Coordinates of C-alpha atoms and ligand atoms in Angstrom, one line a residue:
M1 CA 0.0 0.0 0.0
P2 CA 1.6 3.3 -1.0
S3 CA 2.2 5.9 1.6
A4 CA 1.8 9.6 1.3
K5 CA 4.9 11.7 1.5
A6 CA 3.8 13.2 4.8
M7 CA 3.3 9.8 6.4
T8 CA 6.6 9.9 8.3
P9 CA 6.4 12.5 11.0
P10 CA 8.9 15.4 10.7
A11 CA 12.3 14.3 12.0
D12 CA 13.6 15.5 15.3
Q13 CA 16.6 17.7 15.2
E14 CA 19.6 16.6 17.1
G15 CA 19.6 17.3 20.8
G16 CA 23.3 16.9 21.3
R17 CA 25.3 18.9 23.7
D18 CA 27.0 20.8 20.9
G19 CA 23.6 21.9 19.5
P20 CA 22.2 21.1 16.0
A21 CA 24.6 19.8 13.4
P22 CA 24.8 21.8 10.2
R23 CA 22.6 20.7 7.3
T24 CA 25.4 21.1 4.9
H25 CA 28.7 19.2 5.1
A26 CA 29.4 18.5 8.7
V27 CA 32.3 20.7 10.0
R28 CA 33.4 20.1 13.5
S29 CA 35.6 22.1 15.8
A30 CA 39.3 21.3 16.2
P31 CA 40.2 18.6 18.8
S32 CA 40.3 20.0 22.3
A33 CA 42.7 19.1 25.1
V34 CA 39.7 18.4 27.4
P35 CA 38.0 15.1 26.5
R36 CA 34.3 15.7 25.6
A37 CA 31.4 13.3 25.4
P38 CA 30.5 12.6 21.9
A39 CA 27.9 14.8 20.2
R40 CA 24.6 13.0 19.6
I41 CA 22.2 13.3 16.8
E42 CA 19.0 11.5 15.8
T43 CA 17.6 10.4 12.5
D44 CA 15.2 8.1 10.8
Y45 CA 17.7 6.5 8.5
L46 CA 21.5 6.4 8.8
V47 CA 22.8 5.6 5.3
V48 CA 26.4 4.3 5.5
G49 CA 28.1 5.1 2.2
A50 CA 27.3 8.0 -0.2
G51 CA 28.2 6.2 -3.4
A52 CA 25.8 5.6 -6.2
A53 CA 23.7 3.1 -4.2
G54 CA 23.4 5.2 -1.0
L55 CA 22.4 8.3 -3.0
A56 CA 19.9 6.5 -5.2
F57 CA 18.3 5.0 -2.1
A58 CA 18.1 8.3 -0.2
D59 CA 16.7 10.1 -3.2
A60 CA 13.9 7.6 -3.8
L61 CA 13.1 7.4 -0.1
I62 CA 12.7 11.1 0.5
A63 CA 10.7 11.5 -2.7
A64 CA 8.1 9.1 -1.2
S65 CA 8.2 10.0 2.5
G66 CA 9.0 12.7 4.9
A67 CA 11.9 10.7 6.4
D68 CA 14.9 12.3 7.9
V69 CA 18.2 10.9 6.6
V70 CA 21.8 11.1 7.6
L71 CA 24.3 10.2 4.9
A72 CA 27.7 9.1 6.3
E73 CA 30.6 8.9 4.0
R74 CA 34.3 8.3 4.6
R75 CA 35.4 10.0 1.4
H76 CA 35.3 13.8 1.3
G77 CA 32.3 14.0 -1.1
P78 CA 29.5 11.9 -2.6
G79 CA 29.9 9.5 -5.6
G80 CA 31.9 6.7 -4.1
H81 CA 34.4 4.9 -6.3
W82 CA 33.9 7.4 -9.1
N83 CA 36.0 9.9 -7.2
D84 CA 39.1 7.6 -7.6
A85 CA 38.3 6.1 -11.0
Y86 CA 40.9 6.0 -13.7
P87 CA 40.8 9.1 -15.8
F88 CA 39.5 7.6 -19.1
V89 CA 36.7 5.5 -17.6
R90 CA 33.1 6.1 -18.8
L91 CA 29.9 4.4 -17.8
H92 CA 29.7 1.3 -19.8
Q93 CA 25.9 1.7 -20.0
P94 CA 24.0 4.9 -21.1
S95 CA 23.8 7.8 -18.6
A96 CA 20.1 7.9 -19.3
F97 CA 19.4 5.2 -16.6
Y98 CA 22.2 5.8 -14.2
G99 CA 22.4 8.0 -11.0
V100 CA 19.3 9.0 -9.1
N101 CA 15.7 9.3 -10.2
S102 CA 15.2 13.0 -9.5
R103 CA 18.0 14.3 -11.7
V104 CA 19.0 13.6 -15.3
L105 CA 22.6 12.7 -15.9
G106 CA 23.8 14.4 -19.1
S107 CA 21.1 15.3 -21.7
D108 CA 19.5 11.9 -22.6
S109 CA 20.7 12.3 -26.2
I110 CA 22.1 9.9 -28.7
D111 CA 25.7 10.5 -29.8
S112 CA 25.9 11.4 -33.5
A113 CA 29.7 11.0 -33.8
G114 CA 32.7 9.3 -32.2
P115 CA 33.1 5.8 -30.9
N116 CA 29.6 5.8 -29.2
A117 CA 27.8 7.1 -32.3
G118 CA 24.2 5.8 -32.5
F119 CA 24.0 5.1 -28.8
Y120 CA 22.9 7.1 -25.8
Q121 CA 25.7 9.1 -24.3
R122 CA 27.9 7.7 -21.6
A123 CA 29.2 10.0 -18.8
T124 CA 32.9 10.3 -17.9
A125 CA 34.0 9.9 -14.3
A126 CA 34.4 13.7 -14.0
E127 CA 30.8 14.2 -15.2
I128 CA 29.6 11.6 -12.8
C129 CA 31.4 13.2 -9.8
D130 CA 30.0 16.6 -10.8
Y131 CA 26.5 15.1 -11.1
Y132 CA 26.7 13.5 -7.6
Q133 CA 27.8 16.8 -6.1
R134 CA 24.6 18.4 -7.5
V135 CA 22.6 15.5 -6.3
L136 CA 23.9 16.0 -2.8
E137 CA 23.0 19.7 -3.0
D138 CA 19.5 18.8 -4.1
L139 CA 19.2 16.3 -1.1
L140 CA 20.5 18.9 1.3
A141 CA 18.1 21.5 0.0
S142 CA 15.2 19.2 0.6
G143 CA 15.8 19.8 4.4
Q144 CA 15.4 16.0 4.9
V145 CA 19.1 15.0 4.5
R146 CA 22.3 15.8 6.3
F147 CA 25.7 14.8 5.0
F148 CA 28.7 13.8 7.1
G149 CA 31.7 13.6 4.8
M150 CA 35.2 12.3 5.9
S151 CA 33.3 10.3 8.5
D152 CA 33.7 6.6 9.2
C153 CA 30.6 4.9 10.4
A154 CA 31.5 2.4 13.2
R155 CA 29.6 0.3 15.6
G156 CA 29.7 1.6 19.2
G157 CA 28.7 4.5 21.3
P158 CA 25.6 4.7 23.5
D159 CA 23.2 4.3 20.5
G160 CA 25.0 1.6 18.7
C161 CA 26.3 3.6 15.8
Q162 CA 28.8 6.4 15.7
L163 CA 30.4 8.6 13.1
V164 CA 34.1 9.2 13.6
S165 CA 35.6 12.2 11.8
R166 CA 38.7 11.2 9.8
L167 CA 40.0 14.8 10.3
T168 CA 39.6 15.3 14.0
G169 CA 38.8 11.8 15.4
E170 CA 35.7 13.3 17.1
A171 CA 32.8 10.9 17.4
T172 CA 29.1 11.7 16.9
A173 CA 26.7 9.2 18.3
V174 CA 23.7 8.5 16.1
R175 CA 20.3 7.3 17.4
V176 CA 18.6 5.7 14.5
R177 CA 14.8 5.7 14.9
R178 CA 14.1 3.4 11.9
R179 CA 16.9 1.7 10.1
V180 CA 20.7 1.7 9.4
V181 CA 21.1 1.4 5.7
D182 CA 24.2 -0.5 4.6
A183 CA 25.1 1.1 1.3
R184 CA 28.7 -0.2 1.3
Y185 CA 27.9 -3.9 1.4
L186 CA 28.8 -4.1 -2.3
E187 CA 31.4 -1.3 -2.2
A188 CA 33.4 -1.4 -5.5
S189 CA 36.9 -2.7 -5.4
I190 CA 38.9 -0.4 -7.7
P191 CA 42.5 -0.1 -8.9
A192 CA 43.3 3.1 -7.0
T193 CA 42.4 1.6 -3.6
H194 CA 43.2 -2.1 -4.0
T195 CA 46.5 -3.9 -3.4
P196 CA 47.4 -6.4 -6.2
A197 CA 47.7 -10.0 -5.1
F198 CA 51.1 -10.1 -6.7
G199 CA 54.3 -8.1 -6.2
A200 CA 56.9 -6.5 -8.5
E201 CA 60.6 -6.8 -7.8
P202 CA 62.9 -3.8 -8.1
G203 CA 63.6 -3.1 -11.8
A204 CA 60.2 -4.3 -12.9
R205 CA 57.8 -1.5 -13.8
L206 CA 54.3 -2.0 -12.4
I207 CA 51.7 0.8 -12.4
P208 CA 48.1 1.0 -11.5
V209 CA 45.8 1.7 -14.5
N210 CA 45.1 5.2 -13.1
D211 CA 48.8 6.1 -13.8
L212 CA 48.7 5.2 -17.5
V213 CA 47.9 8.9 -18.3
R214 CA 51.0 10.0 -16.4
L215 CA 53.5 8.1 -18.5
A216 CA 56.1 10.1 -20.3
G217 CA 58.5 8.7 -22.8
S218 CA 58.4 5.4 -24.7
A219 CA 58.0 1.8 -23.4
S220 CA 59.3 -1.4 -25.1
G221 CA 55.7 -2.7 -24.6
Y222 CA 52.6 -2.7 -22.4
T223 CA 51.5 -5.8 -20.5
V224 CA 47.9 -5.3 -19.4
I225 CA 47.0 -7.6 -16.4
G226 CA 43.4 -8.6 -15.9
G227 CA 40.5 -10.0 -17.9
G228 CA 37.8 -7.6 -16.9
K229 CA 36.3 -4.3 -18.1
T230 CA 39.1 -2.2 -16.6
A231 CA 41.7 -4.1 -18.7
M232 CA 39.5 -3.7 -21.8
D233 CA 39.3 0.0 -21.1
A234 CA 43.1 0.2 -20.7
C235 CA 43.7 -1.8 -24.0
I236 CA 41.2 0.4 -25.9
W237 CA 42.8 3.6 -24.5
L238 CA 46.3 2.4 -25.6
L239 CA 45.1 1.5 -29.1
D240 CA 43.2 4.8 -29.4
G241 CA 46.4 6.6 -28.4
G242 CA 48.3 5.0 -31.3
V243 CA 50.0 2.1 -29.5
P244 CA 50.2 -0.7 -32.2
P245 CA 48.4 -3.8 -31.1
E246 CA 51.5 -6.0 -31.4
V247 CA 53.1 -3.9 -28.7
I248 CA 50.4 -4.8 -26.2
R249 CA 50.5 -8.1 -24.3
W250 CA 47.3 -9.0 -22.5
I251 CA 47.4 -11.3 -19.5
R252 CA 43.9 -12.6 -19.4
P253 CA 43.5 -15.4 -16.7
R254 CA 39.8 -15.8 -17.6
D255 CA 37.8 -14.8 -20.7
A256 CA 34.4 -13.2 -20.1
W257 CA 31.0 -13.3 -21.7
L258 CA 30.2 -9.7 -22.5
M259 CA 27.0 -7.8 -23.3
D260 CA 26.5 -6.0 -26.5
R261 CA 25.8 -2.3 -25.9
A262 CA 23.3 -2.2 -28.8
F263 CA 20.9 -4.1 -26.6
Q264 CA 21.3 -1.9 -23.5
Q265 CA 19.6 1.2 -25.0
P266 CA 16.6 3.0 -23.3
L267 CA 14.1 5.6 -24.4
D268 CA 13.8 6.0 -28.2
L269 CA 15.9 2.8 -28.6
V270 CA 14.2 0.8 -25.9
T271 CA 12.9 -1.6 -28.6
W272 CA 16.5 -2.9 -28.8
L273 CA 16.5 -3.6 -25.0
I274 CA 13.2 -5.4 -25.1
E275 CA 14.2 -7.4 -28.1
G276 CA 17.4 -8.4 -26.4
V277 CA 15.5 -9.6 -23.3
S278 CA 13.1 -11.5 -25.4
L279 CA 15.8 -13.2 -27.3
S280 CA 17.6 -14.2 -24.1
L281 CA 14.4 -15.7 -22.7
E282 CA 13.7 -17.6 -25.9
A283 CA 17.3 -19.0 -25.8
A284 CA 16.8 -20.1 -22.2
A285 CA 13.4 -21.6 -22.9
Q286 CA 14.7 -23.6 -25.9
A287 CA 18.1 -24.7 -24.4
E288 CA 18.7 -28.4 -24.0
D289 CA 21.5 -28.0 -21.5
V290 CA 23.9 -25.4 -20.2
N291 CA 26.3 -25.6 -23.2
D292 CA 23.4 -25.2 -25.5
L293 CA 22.1 -22.2 -23.5
F294 CA 25.4 -20.3 -24.0
S295 CA 25.6 -21.3 -27.6
R296 CA 22.1 -20.0 -28.2
L297 CA 22.7 -16.8 -26.2
E298 CA 25.7 -16.1 -28.4
T299 CA 23.9 -17.0 -31.7
C300 CA 21.2 -14.5 -30.9
G301 CA 23.7 -11.8 -30.0
Q302 CA 22.9 -11.5 -26.3
L303 CA 26.4 -12.6 -25.2
V304 CA 29.6 -11.9 -27.1
R305 CA 33.1 -13.0 -26.5
L306 CA 36.6 -11.7 -27.4
D307 CA 38.0 -14.8 -28.9
P308 CA 35.7 -17.2 -30.8
A309 CA 38.1 -20.1 -30.0
V310 CA 38.0 -19.7 -26.2
E311 CA 35.0 -20.6 -24.1
P312 CA 34.5 -17.8 -21.5
T313 CA 34.3 -18.9 -17.9
M314 CA 33.5 -15.4 -16.5
Y315 CA 30.4 -13.2 -16.6
R316 CA 30.5 -9.9 -14.8
C317 CA 28.0 -7.8 -16.8
A318 CA 30.8 -6.0 -18.7
T319 CA 29.3 -4.2 -21.8
V320 CA 31.0 -3.5 -25.1
S321 CA 30.1 -2.2 -28.5
Q322 CA 30.9 -4.2 -31.7
D323 CA 33.5 -1.5 -32.5
E324 CA 35.2 -2.0 -29.1
L325 CA 35.1 -5.7 -29.7
A326 CA 36.7 -5.4 -33.1
S327 CA 39.4 -3.1 -31.6
L328 CA 40.2 -5.5 -28.7
R329 CA 40.5 -8.4 -31.1
R330 CA 43.4 -6.7 -32.8
I331 CA 45.5 -7.7 -29.7
E332 CA 46.7 -11.1 -30.5
N333 CA 49.4 -11.6 -27.8
V334 CA 47.0 -13.0 -25.1
V335 CA 48.6 -14.9 -22.2
R336 CA 46.4 -17.5 -20.6
L337 CA 48.6 -19.0 -17.9
G338 CA 46.4 -18.1 -14.9
R339 CA 47.0 -15.2 -12.5
V340 CA 50.2 -13.3 -12.1
V341 CA 52.2 -14.4 -9.0
Q342 CA 55.3 -12.2 -9.2
I343 CA 56.9 -9.8 -11.7
A344 CA 60.7 -10.0 -11.8
P345 CA 62.8 -7.7 -14.0
D346 CA 63.2 -10.4 -16.6
R347 CA 60.2 -12.6 -16.3
I348 CA 56.6 -12.8 -15.1
V349 CA 55.7 -15.8 -12.9
L350 CA 52.1 -16.9 -13.4
A351 CA 50.1 -19.7 -11.8
E352 CA 50.7 -22.0 -14.7
G353 CA 54.1 -20.9 -16.1
S354 CA 56.5 -18.0 -16.8
I355 CA 56.9 -15.6 -19.6
P356 CA 59.8 -13.2 -20.3
T357 CA 59.7 -9.5 -19.7
D358 CA 62.1 -6.6 -19.5
G359 CA 62.8 -3.3 -17.7
G360 CA 61.3 -1.3 -20.6
Q361 CA 58.0 -3.1 -20.3
V362 CA 55.2 -1.2 -18.5
H363 CA 53.0 -3.7 -16.6
V364 CA 49.5 -2.2 -16.0
D365 CA 47.6 -3.5 -13.0
C366 CA 43.9 -3.9 -13.9
S367 CA 43.3 -6.8 -11.5
A368 CA 40.9 -5.1 -9.0
A369 CA 37.6 -7.0 -8.9
G370 CA 35.3 -4.0 -9.6
L371 CA 32.0 -5.6 -8.6
R372 CA 32.3 -6.9 -5.1
L373 CA 31.1 -10.5 -4.5
A374 CA 29.2 -10.9 -1.3
P375 CA 26.6 -13.5 -0.2
A376 CA 23.0 -12.7 -0.5
R377 CA 21.2 -11.6 2.7
P378 CA 17.7 -10.3 3.3
V379 CA 17.5 -6.7 2.1
F380 CA 15.1 -5.8 5.0
A381 CA 15.8 -7.1 8.5
D382 CA 15.1 -5.6 11.9
G383 CA 16.5 -2.1 12.1
R384 CA 18.7 -2.7 9.0
I385 CA 18.5 -2.5 5.2
T386 CA 21.3 -4.0 3.1
L387 CA 21.4 -2.5 -0.4
Q388 CA 21.9 -5.3 -2.9
Q389 CA 21.2 -6.2 -6.5
I390 CA 17.8 -7.4 -7.6
R391 CA 17.6 -6.7 -11.3
T392 CA 21.0 -8.0 -12.6
C393 CA 23.8 -5.5 -12.3
Q394 CA 21.6 -2.4 -12.0
P395 CA 22.9 -0.9 -8.8
T396 CA 21.3 2.5 -9.0
F397 CA 17.8 1.2 -10.1
N398 CA 17.9 -1.5 -7.4
A399 CA 18.8 1.0 -4.6
A400 CA 16.1 3.4 -5.7
L401 CA 13.5 0.5 -5.8
I402 CA 14.5 -0.5 -2.3
G403 CA 14.1 3.1 -1.2
Y404 CA 10.7 3.3 -2.7
V405 CA 9.6 0.0 -1.3
E406 CA 10.8 1.0 2.2
A407 CA 8.8 4.2 2.0
S408 CA 5.6 2.7 0.6
R409 CA 5.2 -0.7 2.3
H410 CA 4.9 -1.6 6.0
D411 CA 5.6 -5.2 6.3
D412 CA 9.2 -6.6 5.9
A413 CA 7.9 -9.9 4.5
E414 CA 6.2 -8.1 1.7
K415 CA 9.3 -5.8 1.2
N416 CA 11.6 -8.8 0.9
L417 CA 9.2 -10.5 -1.5
L418 CA 9.5 -7.4 -3.8
C419 CA 13.3 -7.1 -3.3
P420 CA 14.9 -10.6 -3.5
P421 CA 18.7 -10.2 -3.3
N422 CA 20.5 -11.2 -6.5
P423 CA 24.3 -11.4 -6.0
Y424 CA 26.6 -10.0 -8.6
P425 CA 27.5 -12.7 -11.1
D426 CA 31.1 -13.8 -11.5
T427 CA 31.4 -17.1 -13.3
A428 CA 29.7 -17.8 -16.7
T429 CA 27.0 -20.0 -15.2
D430 CA 26.1 -17.3 -12.7
W431 CA 24.1 -15.9 -15.6
I432 CA 21.5 -18.7 -14.8
P433 CA 20.6 -17.8 -11.2
A434 CA 21.0 -14.1 -11.9
T435 CA 18.4 -14.3 -14.7
C436 CA 16.0 -16.5 -12.7
I437 CA 16.0 -14.1 -9.7
A438 CA 15.6 -11.0 -11.9
Q439 CA 12.8 -12.5 -13.9
R440 CA 10.9 -13.8 -10.9
A441 CA 11.2 -10.3 -9.3
L442 CA 10.0 -8.6 -12.5
A443 CA 6.9 -10.9 -12.5
T444 CA 6.1 -9.8 -8.9
W445 CA 6.6 -6.1 -9.8
L446 CA 4.3 -6.4 -12.8
G447 CA 1.6 -7.9 -10.7
D448 CA 1.7 -4.9 -8.4
A449 CA -0.1 -1.8 -9.8
D450 CA 1.6 0.7 -7.5
L451 CA 5.1 -0.6 -8.2
S452 CA 4.5 -0.8 -11.9
A453 CA 3.4 2.8 -11.9
W454 CA 6.5 3.8 -10.0
M455 CA 8.7 1.9 -12.4
E456 CA 7.1 3.7 -15.3
R457 CA 8.1 7.0 -13.7
A458 CA 11.6 6.0 -12.6
R459 CA 14.3 7.3 -14.9
L460 CA 16.6 4.6 -13.6
N461 CA 14.4 1.9 -15.1
A462 CA 16.0 1.1 -18.4
A463 CA 12.8 -0.4 -19.7
R464 CA 10.5 2.6 -19.1
G465 CA 8.4 3.9 -21.9
V466 CA 7.7 0.6 -23.7
G467 CA 4.0 1.6 -24.1
E468 CA 5.1 4.5 -26.4
H469 CA 6.5 2.1 -28.9
L470 CA 3.6 -0.3 -29.4
A471 CA 3.0 1.0 -33.0
D472 CA 6.4 -0.5 -33.8
P473 CA 6.0 -4.1 -35.1
R474 CA 9.5 -4.9 -33.8
M475 CA 8.4 -4.0 -30.3
T476 CA 5.1 -5.9 -30.5
S477 CA 6.9 -9.0 -31.8
A478 CA 9.6 -8.7 -29.1
L479 CA 6.9 -8.3 -26.4
A480 CA 5.1 -11.4 -27.7
R481 CA 8.3 -13.4 -27.7
M482 CA 9.1 -12.2 -24.2
F483 CA 5.7 -13.0 -22.7
A484 CA 5.6 -16.4 -24.4
N485 CA 9.1 -17.4 -23.2
A486 CA 9.4 -15.8 -19.7
G487 CA 7.7 -18.7 -17.8
P488 CA 9.3 -21.6 -19.7
A489 CA 12.7 -19.8 -19.5
V490 CA 12.6 -19.5 -15.7
T491 CA 11.4 -23.1 -15.4
K492 CA 14.2 -24.3 -17.6
L493 CA 16.9 -22.2 -15.9
E494 CA 15.7 -23.5 -12.5
T495 CA 16.4 -27.1 -13.7
F496 CA 19.9 -26.1 -14.9
R497 CA 20.4 -24.3 -11.6
A498 CA 19.5 -27.4 -9.6
R499 CA 22.2 -29.5 -11.4
P500 CA 25.3 -29.9 -9.3
G501 CA 28.2 -27.7 -10.4
H502 CA 26.2 -25.3 -12.6
A503 CA 25.6 -22.7 -10.0
H504 CA 29.1 -22.9 -8.6
R505 CA 30.3 -19.4 -7.5
R506 CA 34.0 -18.4 -7.4
T507 CA 35.1 -15.4 -5.4
S508 CA 38.1 -14.2 -7.2
R509 CA 39.8 -11.4 -9.0
S510 CA 39.9 -11.1 -12.7
Ligands
LIG1 C1 35.1 1.2 -13.3 C2 33.7 0.9 -13.0 C3 32.7 1.2 -13.9 C4 31.4 0.9 -13.6 N1 30.4 1.2 -14.6 C5 29.1 0.9 -14.3 C6 28.1 1.2 -15.2 O1 28.3 1.7 -16.3 N2 26.8 0.9 -14.8 C7 26.5 0.4 -13.6 O2 25.3 0.2 -13.3 N3 27.5 0.0 -12.8 C8 28.8 0.3 -13.1 N4 29.7 -0.1 -12.2 C9 29.4 -0.8 -11.0 C10 29.5 0.2 -9.8 O3 30.0 -0.6 -8.8 C11 28.2 0.9 -9.5 O4 27.7 1.5 -10.6 C12 28.2 1.9 -8.3 O5 29.0 3.0 -8.6 C13 28.7 1.3 -7.1 O6 28.2 2.1 -6.1 P1 28.1 1.7 -4.6 O7 27.5 2.8 -3.9 O8 27.6 0.3 -4.4 O9 29.7 1.5 -4.2 P2 30.8 2.7 -3.9 O10 30.9 3.6 -5.1 O11 32.0 1.9 -3.7 O12 30.3 3.4 -2.6 C14 30.4 2.9 -1.3 C15 30.8 4.1 -0.4 O13 30.7 3.6 0.9 C16 31.7 4.3 1.6 N5 32.0 3.6 2.9 C17 32.5 2.3 3.0 N6 32.6 2.0 4.3 C18 32.2 3.1 5.0 C19 32.1 3.4 6.4 N7 32.4 2.4 7.3 N8 31.7 4.6 6.8 C20 31.4 5.5 5.8 N9 31.4 5.3 4.5 C21 31.8 4.1 4.1 C22 32.9 4.3 0.6 O14 33.8 5.4 0.9 C23 32.2 4.6 -0.7 O15 32.2 5.9 -1.1 C24 31.0 0.3 -12.4 C25 32.1 0.0 -11.5 C26 33.4 0.3 -11.8 C27 34.4 -0.1 -10.7

């Protein structure tokens, strides 16, 4: 049952001994020689982590309720990992369905030139950080949200939770009237903040991918380490910068199934998206076994791979265009000897062998996991919300949905029914449970008039606006294929899932 925005009573202001905390970024006084009891504040929701997920949740929650929210973030500003991203990263999906519901990211237009021509624009990291700064300003202006930057949220203090300033060490105790929202459960693991699992000896040149742009002078070659999207971005950036493909060596412990960006398009191009979903479901419904499933998904263009001769064992929702794929295929020196163990000045030791290297070679670390793998847990539990995926790899849509469900429903059992956790995929066969969970959730949402209406309004919903394309025969045929195959596909995938070995999960770096 939907709730009116005014349902939640106006939030108390803090009654701490230091008086009300500011509504803008929290600024505290310098440490004093005399120990003081921690300041105390109260709120309805303490959101831990002001990354993409925490912000999308808070935005959707306050749009549908009068709740008071404290956002706690250990970085200086909002936007999470995007603040430390490598300089040439872009969203791999269109900006049109990333961010928060209340503010457009970019201009919802289709690029007419450049490598993304024909597709909806994709924001750079700088654009995303600027966007999240504006989002934060909107949230603060609502009067419902306070932001504590440079603050670690830790357990402890008289009320169970406290914010500890990373600048002064001062603690602020937080009494949470409703829920603590864990928006860092799936915190991204990124090159700038991770430590590689291998070392480099003196004389061997190893750089994090972020430092590629700082190189000056020539290198005898580039060895890119990692099989995921970051490594692909690094390879494409080198190729676009004029580095010949034969000078690039790519250590790819695992090959990945990838998604074709053509089928990830919203708004005017949403027919492509629906067609893609319908083809995936048809492939699943008709598959005879798991091998046949992946063969069908590839034949209908819903999964693509870098090397037609190598069966991918990884699936992490990475998205590429056909142009990017063609570009990446120009790199023929691919090393498949498992993970790097150690880089010496003259050789690289890998799990399954060694290869020569030299002091002029730049080794580029792209081995951070990106998506964090964590076991599923109930999204809604007593006093706590844990933001997780529901629709596969749509972190901002999922966080906003959880925010809306929290504001509009009263019973945790119902909320958890609407928001089943769907762990990020890692291995190829994780495509199977991820698709099952997402399809079952979609069926539940479509049976709920209020939630369906919310989804149609939500800019983060990639599939919004389907009704505006019903005059297009491609759309009607895609919808017919989708509805005919959804049930049989889930049934078939559940049988594959039940077979031992097929739903095996590996927690590993790429
Ligand atoms: C390079 C890259 C590209 C990506 N591209 C896309 C894309 O195109 N589309 C897409 O949907 N997804 C993409 N993703 C997935 C990405 O993980 C999400 O889009 C999203 O940004 C993750 O947001 P998050 O809030 O879950 O995590 P984070 O951005 O990691 O935010 C978590 C925040 O919690 C804070 N925090 C942690 N612990 C504490 C604590 N104790 N106290 C206070 N604060 C704390 C951290 O400082 C951090 O800011 C990409 C990921 C990477 C790495």
